mmCIF file of C-alpha atoms and ligand atoms in Angstrom:
data_model
loop_
_atom_site.group_PDB
_atom_site.id
_atom_site.type_symbol
_atom_site.label_atom_id
_atom_site.label_comp_id
_atom_site.label_asym_id
_atom_site.label_seq_id
_atom_site.Cartn_x
_atom_site.Cartn_y
_atom_site.Cartn_z
ATOM 1 C CA MET A 1022 -37.345 1.539 -72.035
ATOM 2 C CA GLU A 1023 -38.570 0.933 -68.471
ATOM 3 C CA LEU A 1024 -36.294 0.184 -65.537
ATOM 4 C CA CYS A 1025 -36.933 -2.970 -63.534
ATOM 5 C CA VAL A 1026 -35.231 -3.211 -60.133
ATOM 6 C CA ALA A 1027 -34.559 -6.678 -58.691
ATOM 7 C CA LEU A 1028 -35.589 -6.874 -55.026
ATOM 8 C CA ASP A 1029 -33.199 -9.673 -54.090
ATOM 9 C CA LEU A 1030 -32.235 -8.650 -50.545
ATOM 10 C CA PRO A 1031 -32.192 -11.134 -47.637
ATOM 11 C CA SER A 1032 -35.266 -9.881 -45.773
ATOM 12 C CA ALA A 1033 -38.655 -8.279 -46.418
ATOM 13 C CA GLU A 1034 -37.591 -5.314 -44.266
ATOM 14 C CA GLU A 1035 -34.515 -4.655 -46.408
ATOM 15 C CA ASN A 1036 -36.451 -5.000 -49.667
ATOM 16 C CA LEU A 1037 -39.194 -2.690 -48.436
ATOM 17 C CA ALA A 1038 -36.579 -0.188 -47.228
ATOM 18 C CA LEU A 1039 -35.051 -0.246 -50.729
ATOM 19 C CA ALA A 1040 -38.488 0.092 -52.341
ATOM 20 C CA SER A 1041 -39.270 2.970 -50.018
ATOM 21 C CA LEU A 1042 -36.132 4.808 -51.165
ATOM 22 C CA LEU A 1043 -37.323 4.316 -54.731
ATOM 23 C CA LYS A 1044 -40.899 5.386 -54.011
ATOM 24 C CA PRO A 1045 -40.605 8.642 -55.985
ATOM 25 C CA TYR A 1046 -40.032 6.722 -59.205
ATOM 26 C CA ASN A 1047 -42.593 4.894 -61.315
ATOM 27 C CA ILE A 1048 -40.470 1.861 -61.974
ATOM 28 C CA TRP A 1049 -40.893 -1.893 -62.161
ATOM 29 C CA MET A 1050 -40.097 -3.999 -59.110
ATOM 30 C CA LYS A 1051 -38.934 -7.543 -59.752
ATOM 31 C CA VAL A 1052 -39.960 -10.010 -57.061
ATOM 32 C CA GLY A 1053 -38.084 -13.263 -57.471
ATOM 33 C CA PHE A 1054 -37.860 -16.684 -55.833
ATOM 34 C CA ARG A 1055 -36.067 -15.603 -52.713
ATOM 35 C CA THR A 1056 -38.464 -12.861 -51.812
ATOM 36 C CA TYR A 1057 -41.674 -14.560 -52.929
ATOM 37 C CA ILE A 1058 -40.918 -17.874 -51.219
ATOM 38 C CA ARG A 1059 -40.140 -16.077 -47.979
ATOM 39 C CA ASP A 1060 -42.570 -13.172 -47.983
ATOM 40 C CA GLY A 1061 -45.305 -14.200 -50.420
ATOM 41 C CA LYS A 1062 -48.494 -12.356 -51.157
ATOM 42 C CA LEU A 1063 -48.188 -9.996 -48.204
ATOM 43 C CA PHE A 1064 -45.009 -8.600 -49.690
ATOM 44 C CA ILE A 1065 -46.739 -7.852 -53.001
ATOM 45 C CA GLU A 1066 -49.529 -6.108 -51.104
ATOM 46 C CA ALA A 1067 -47.022 -4.072 -49.091
ATOM 47 C CA LEU A 1068 -45.292 -2.926 -52.276
ATOM 48 C CA LYS A 1069 -48.570 -1.911 -53.903
ATOM 49 C CA ALA A 1070 -49.600 -0.058 -50.743
ATOM 50 C CA MET A 1071 -46.290 1.803 -50.693
ATOM 51 C CA ASN A 1072 -46.705 3.120 -54.231
ATOM 52 C CA PRO A 1073 -49.711 2.003 -56.278
ATOM 53 C CA GLU A 1074 -47.777 3.126 -59.368
ATOM 54 C CA PHE A 1075 -45.057 0.533 -58.831
ATOM 55 C CA LYS A 1076 -45.398 -2.139 -61.495
ATOM 56 C CA ILE A 1077 -44.684 -5.625 -60.255
ATOM 57 C CA PHE A 1078 -42.916 -8.361 -62.186
ATOM 58 C CA LEU A 1079 -43.200 -11.743 -60.480
ATOM 59 C CA ASP A 1080 -40.116 -13.621 -61.637
ATOM 60 C CA LEU A 1081 -40.999 -17.221 -60.753
ATOM 61 C CA LYS A 1082 -40.081 -18.791 -64.123
ATOM 62 C CA LEU A 1083 -42.859 -21.376 -64.158
ATOM 63 C CA TYR A 1084 -41.954 -24.791 -65.575
ATOM 64 C CA ASP A 1085 -44.296 -27.744 -65.100
ATOM 65 C CA ILE A 1086 -46.993 -29.637 -67.011
ATOM 66 C CA PRO A 1087 -49.341 -27.285 -68.912
ATOM 67 C CA ASN A 1088 -52.342 -27.603 -66.593
ATOM 68 C CA THR A 1089 -50.262 -26.962 -63.483
ATOM 69 C CA MET A 1090 -48.649 -23.951 -65.143
ATOM 70 C CA ALA A 1091 -52.046 -22.559 -66.138
ATOM 71 C CA ASP A 1092 -53.348 -23.045 -62.570
ATOM 72 C CA ALA A 1093 -50.330 -21.148 -61.249
ATOM 73 C CA ALA A 1094 -50.735 -18.432 -63.912
ATOM 74 C CA GLU A 1095 -54.316 -17.916 -62.805
ATOM 75 C CA GLU A 1096 -53.285 -17.558 -59.172
ATOM 76 C CA ILE A 1097 -50.645 -15.036 -60.265
ATOM 77 C CA ALA A 1098 -53.258 -13.061 -62.204
ATOM 78 C CA LYS A 1099 -55.415 -12.972 -59.065
ATOM 79 C CA LEU A 1100 -52.507 -11.454 -57.130
ATOM 80 C CA GLY A 1101 -52.798 -8.385 -59.340
ATOM 81 C CA VAL A 1102 -49.172 -8.364 -60.509
ATOM 82 C CA ASP A 1103 -48.377 -6.729 -63.847
ATOM 83 C CA MET A 1104 -46.040 -9.286 -65.411
ATOM 84 C CA PHE A 1105 -44.737 -12.822 -64.798
ATOM 85 C CA ASN A 1106 -42.724 -15.397 -66.679
ATOM 86 C CA ILE A 1107 -42.569 -19.045 -67.693
ATOM 87 C CA HIS A 1108 -39.742 -21.134 -69.165
ATOM 88 C CA ALA A 1109 -39.986 -21.320 -72.966
ATOM 89 C CA SER A 1110 -38.658 -24.885 -72.787
ATOM 90 C CA ALA A 1111 -41.951 -25.913 -71.144
ATOM 91 C CA GLY A 1112 -43.158 -25.909 -74.775
ATOM 92 C CA GLU A 1113 -45.964 -24.747 -77.008
ATOM 93 C CA VAL A 1114 -48.818 -26.584 -75.299
ATOM 94 C CA ALA A 1115 -47.854 -25.024 -71.964
ATOM 95 C CA MET A 1116 -47.745 -21.590 -73.597
ATOM 96 C CA GLN A 1117 -51.162 -22.064 -75.206
ATOM 97 C CA THR A 1118 -52.745 -23.436 -72.036
ATOM 98 C CA VAL A 1119 -51.425 -20.532 -69.947
ATOM 99 C CA MET A 1120 -52.572 -17.899 -72.450
ATOM 100 C CA GLN A 1121 -56.012 -19.505 -72.869
ATOM 101 C CA ARG A 1122 -56.534 -19.527 -69.128
ATOM 102 C CA LEU A 1123 -55.538 -15.877 -68.806
ATOM 103 C CA ALA A 1124 -57.868 -14.864 -71.638
ATOM 104 C CA ASN A 1125 -60.698 -14.863 -69.068
ATOM 105 C CA TYR A 1126 -59.071 -11.959 -67.253
ATOM 106 C CA GLU A 1127 -60.019 -8.492 -68.351
ATOM 107 C CA LYS A 1128 -56.667 -7.069 -67.269
ATOM 108 C CA ARG A 1129 -54.234 -9.941 -67.464
ATOM 109 C CA PRO A 1130 -50.548 -9.649 -66.557
ATOM 110 C CA LEU A 1131 -47.965 -9.571 -69.338
ATOM 111 C CA VAL A 1132 -46.463 -13.016 -69.915
ATOM 112 C CA LEU A 1133 -42.816 -13.454 -70.861
ATOM 113 C CA ALA A 1134 -40.870 -16.620 -71.636
ATOM 114 C CA VAL A 1135 -37.344 -17.243 -70.405
ATOM 115 C CA THR A 1136 -35.069 -18.154 -73.331
ATOM 116 C CA ALA A 1137 -31.501 -18.589 -72.023
ATOM 117 C CA LEU A 1138 -30.552 -17.659 -68.475
ATOM 118 C CA THR A 1139 -28.026 -14.828 -68.572
ATOM 119 C CA SER A 1140 -25.740 -16.721 -66.191
ATOM 120 C CA PHE A 1141 -25.053 -19.354 -68.919
ATOM 121 C CA ASP A 1142 -21.900 -19.186 -71.004
ATOM 122 C CA GLU A 1143 -21.879 -20.935 -74.423
ATOM 123 C CA THR A 1144 -20.225 -24.133 -73.215
ATOM 124 C CA HIS A 1145 -22.584 -24.774 -70.331
ATOM 125 C CA PHE A 1146 -25.614 -23.738 -72.383
ATOM 126 C CA GLN A 1147 -24.763 -26.122 -75.216
ATOM 127 C CA ALA A 1148 -24.261 -28.963 -72.738
ATOM 128 C CA VAL A 1149 -27.968 -28.653 -71.906
ATOM 129 C CA TYR A 1150 -29.622 -27.386 -75.112
ATOM 130 C CA GLU A 1151 -27.205 -28.651 -77.831
ATOM 131 C CA LYS A 1152 -27.473 -25.375 -79.749
ATOM 132 C CA SER A 1153 -25.843 -21.972 -79.456
ATOM 133 C CA ILE A 1154 -27.451 -19.431 -77.162
ATOM 134 C CA ALA A 1155 -28.271 -17.193 -80.136
ATOM 135 C CA GLN A 1156 -29.932 -20.006 -82.115
ATOM 136 C CA LYS A 1157 -31.938 -21.355 -79.218
ATOM 137 C CA ALA A 1158 -32.979 -17.947 -77.879
ATOM 138 C CA GLU A 1159 -34.309 -16.988 -81.305
ATOM 139 C CA GLN A 1160 -36.133 -20.299 -81.682
ATOM 140 C CA PHE A 1161 -37.718 -19.982 -78.227
ATOM 141 C CA ALA A 1162 -38.686 -16.387 -78.978
ATOM 142 C CA THR A 1163 -40.324 -17.289 -82.288
ATOM 143 C CA MET A 1164 -42.298 -20.027 -80.533
ATOM 144 C CA SER A 1165 -43.361 -17.643 -77.760
ATOM 145 C CA TYR A 1166 -44.464 -15.011 -80.266
ATOM 146 C CA ALA A 1167 -46.437 -17.548 -82.307
ATOM 147 C CA ASN A 1168 -48.257 -18.681 -79.181
ATOM 148 C CA GLY A 1169 -49.387 -15.253 -78.064
ATOM 149 C CA LEU A 1170 -46.907 -14.385 -75.327
ATOM 150 C CA ASP A 1171 -45.975 -10.744 -74.840
ATOM 151 C CA GLY A 1172 -42.227 -11.102 -74.895
ATOM 152 C CA VAL A 1173 -39.159 -12.928 -73.661
ATOM 153 C CA VAL A 1174 -36.423 -12.796 -71.080
ATOM 154 C CA CYS A 1175 -33.066 -12.852 -72.842
ATOM 155 C CA SER A 1176 -29.679 -11.184 -72.679
ATOM 156 C CA ALA A 1177 -29.265 -7.779 -74.273
ATOM 157 C CA TYR A 1178 -27.138 -9.492 -76.921
ATOM 158 C CA GLU A 1179 -30.117 -11.436 -78.298
ATOM 159 C CA SER A 1180 -32.667 -8.633 -78.075
ATOM 160 C CA ARG A 1181 -32.216 -7.197 -81.569
ATOM 161 C CA ALA A 1182 -32.208 -10.550 -83.385
ATOM 162 C CA ILE A 1183 -35.293 -11.628 -81.440
ATOM 163 C CA LYS A 1184 -37.200 -8.498 -82.397
ATOM 164 C CA ASN A 1185 -36.153 -8.914 -86.013
ATOM 165 C CA ALA A 1186 -37.334 -12.532 -85.990
ATOM 166 C CA THR A 1187 -40.673 -11.712 -84.303
ATOM 167 C CA SER A 1188 -41.889 -8.118 -84.077
ATOM 168 C CA GLN A 1189 -40.404 -4.832 -82.939
ATOM 169 C CA THR A 1190 -43.247 -4.676 -80.400
ATOM 170 C CA PHE A 1191 -42.438 -8.113 -78.946
ATOM 171 C CA LEU A 1192 -41.005 -7.248 -75.533
ATOM 172 C CA THR A 1193 -37.475 -8.064 -74.393
ATOM 173 C CA LEU A 1194 -36.624 -8.036 -70.711
ATOM 174 C CA CYS A 1195 -32.919 -8.336 -70.074
ATOM 175 C CA PRO A 1196 -31.170 -9.106 -66.796
ATOM 176 C CA GLY A 1197 -27.411 -8.830 -66.495
ATOM 177 C CA ILE A 1198 -27.491 -5.083 -67.038
ATOM 178 C CA ARG A 1199 -24.555 -3.240 -65.541
ATOM 179 C CA PRO A 1200 -25.738 0.316 -66.256
ATOM 180 C CA PHE A 1201 -22.306 1.924 -66.156
ATOM 181 C CA GLY A 1202 -20.081 -1.177 -66.391
ATOM 182 C CA GLU A 1203 -20.335 -2.209 -62.711
ATOM 183 C CA ASP A 1204 -19.089 -5.598 -61.402
ATOM 184 C CA ALA A 1205 -20.660 -8.541 -63.301
ATOM 185 C CA GLY A 1206 -20.921 -10.906 -60.286
ATOM 186 C CA ASP A 1207 -22.052 -14.337 -61.536
ATOM 187 C CA GLN A 1208 -23.577 -12.986 -64.760
ATOM 188 C CA GLN A 1209 -21.762 -14.094 -67.931
ATOM 189 C CA ARG A 1210 -23.369 -11.868 -70.539
ATOM 190 C CA VAL A 1211 -23.608 -8.381 -69.105
ATOM 191 C CA ALA A 1212 -24.416 -5.178 -70.981
ATOM 192 C CA THR A 1213 -24.385 -1.475 -70.227
ATOM 193 C CA LEU A 1214 -27.481 0.674 -70.436
ATOM 194 C CA GLU A 1215 -26.226 2.174 -73.652
ATOM 195 C CA LEU A 1216 -25.790 -1.220 -75.283
ATOM 196 C CA ALA A 1217 -29.215 -2.298 -74.015
ATOM 197 C CA HIS A 1218 -30.710 0.781 -75.625
ATOM 198 C CA SER A 1219 -28.983 0.177 -78.937
ATOM 199 C CA GLU A 1220 -30.257 -3.429 -78.925
ATOM 200 C CA GLY A 1221 -33.861 -2.299 -78.387
ATOM 201 C CA VAL A 1222 -34.233 -3.702 -74.857
ATOM 202 C CA ASP A 1223 -37.639 -2.811 -73.372
ATOM 203 C CA PHE A 1224 -36.938 -3.694 -69.739
ATOM 204 C CA PRO A 1225 -33.378 -3.577 -68.397
ATOM 205 C CA VAL A 1226 -33.277 -5.501 -65.084
ATOM 206 C CA VAL A 1227 -30.809 -4.216 -62.509
ATOM 207 C CA GLY A 1228 -30.208 -5.826 -59.124
ATOM 208 C CA ARG A 1229 -26.834 -5.668 -57.432
ATOM 209 C CA PRO A 1230 -25.595 -2.438 -59.075
ATOM 210 C CA ILE A 1231 -28.554 -0.730 -57.366
ATOM 211 C CA TYR A 1232 -28.986 -2.494 -54.045
ATOM 212 C CA LYS A 1233 -25.256 -2.731 -53.395
ATOM 213 C CA ALA A 1234 -24.668 0.932 -54.311
ATOM 214 C CA ASP A 1235 -23.746 3.337 -51.490
ATOM 215 C CA ASN A 1236 -26.738 5.400 -52.521
ATOM 216 C CA PRO A 1237 -29.359 3.306 -54.383
ATOM 217 C CA GLN A 1238 -31.657 6.268 -54.865
ATOM 218 C CA LYS A 1239 -28.909 8.276 -56.564
ATOM 219 C CA LYS A 1240 -28.031 5.294 -58.734
ATOM 220 C CA VAL A 1241 -31.642 4.920 -59.903
ATOM 221 C CA ALA A 1242 -31.861 8.652 -60.580
ATOM 222 C CA GLU A 1243 -28.693 8.416 -62.711
ATOM 223 C CA ILE A 1244 -30.058 5.430 -64.625
ATOM 224 C CA LEU A 1245 -33.399 7.137 -65.264
ATOM 225 C CA SER A 1246 -31.678 10.287 -66.409
ATOM 226 C CA VAL A 1247 -29.549 8.352 -68.919
ATOM 227 C CA MET A 1248 -32.671 6.498 -70.106
ATOM 228 C CA ALA A 1249 -34.491 9.792 -70.568
ATOM 229 C CA SER A 1250 -31.642 11.017 -72.790
ATOM 230 C CA PHE A 1251 -32.005 8.136 -75.258
HETATM 231 O O1 C5P B 2435 -27.970 -8.558 -59.439
HETATM 232 P P1 C5P B 2435 -28.316 -8.701 -60.913
HETATM 233 O O2 C5P B 2435 -28.473 -7.361 -61.592
HETATM 234 O O3 C5P B 2435 -27.381 -9.635 -61.626
HETATM 235 O O4 C5P B 2435 -29.758 -9.367 -60.878
HETATM 236 C C1 C5P B 2435 -30.383 -9.916 -61.998
HETATM 237 C C2 C5P B 2435 -31.706 -10.468 -61.583
HETATM 238 O O5 C5P B 2435 -32.317 -11.026 -62.730
HETATM 239 C C3 C5P B 2435 -31.670 -11.577 -60.543
HETATM 240 O O6 C5P B 2435 -32.826 -11.417 -59.732
HETATM 241 C C4 C5P B 2435 -31.758 -12.863 -61.339
HETATM 242 O O7 C5P B 2435 -32.404 -13.894 -60.647
HETATM 243 C C5 C5P B 2435 -32.634 -12.406 -62.506
HETATM 244 N N1 C5P B 2435 -32.519 -13.155 -63.758
HETATM 245 C C6 C5P B 2435 -31.330 -13.349 -64.420
HETATM 246 N N2 C5P B 2435 -31.294 -14.023 -65.606
HETATM 247 C C7 C5P B 2435 -32.423 -14.472 -66.159
HETATM 248 C C8 C5P B 2435 -33.642 -14.262 -65.506
HETATM 249 C C9 C5P B 2435 -33.659 -13.587 -64.297
HETATM 250 O O8 C5P B 2435 -30.302 -12.895 -63.940
HETATM 251 N N3 C5P B 2435 -32.401 -15.047 -67.356
#
């Protein structure tokens, strides 16, 4: 299990200050829409310069026509990030086109597919996808596995079923983690670190419980120590 910290603060300075506090740890840093749209490539470079061991997950959830997605995937690979994601609902051709394009890269980033956003509850999910979250997440995961992706983004509650339906080595990255039962915020399907571990989660993603903590560094140290005890 590897911790992924969401850098979702309102400015590059605040995100870099948080990253700097976490410099001693070899963890994953999740750069999402807010940060990437505002601070772009320079921000990625600043993070890498701060600690070359930081792994970077670019959480841009690509969703477009296959060729446009593959073009974007190639630009992402050139940035030197370690992982990015696409929406599984973009479909099999998009998945294949993205993976074929990345095959030219000797060290390509890991590619994950978003199944169901963790902010969805059953009712709102079914209004869009007309299936239960569990059914659809498993179907999307099976499709992603068959088309050569490295894993999926899902809630901790789908992680085990997804691994059973694909492979135990197929990665699950799960947002909505409240390591010690902290406030859920807008997330509907939250899980503790312990539950994430028992469901085989590879990457627990933690945002607010870390960056809103009085002492983010202490919080990360506590999380890593619990993870080390598993
Ligand atoms: O603050 P919190 O721990 O809820 O942050 C979760 C992070 O994971 C946010 O950056 C959010 O955009 C992201 N995310 C998510 N659900 C997904 C994919 C990404 O919450 N399915």
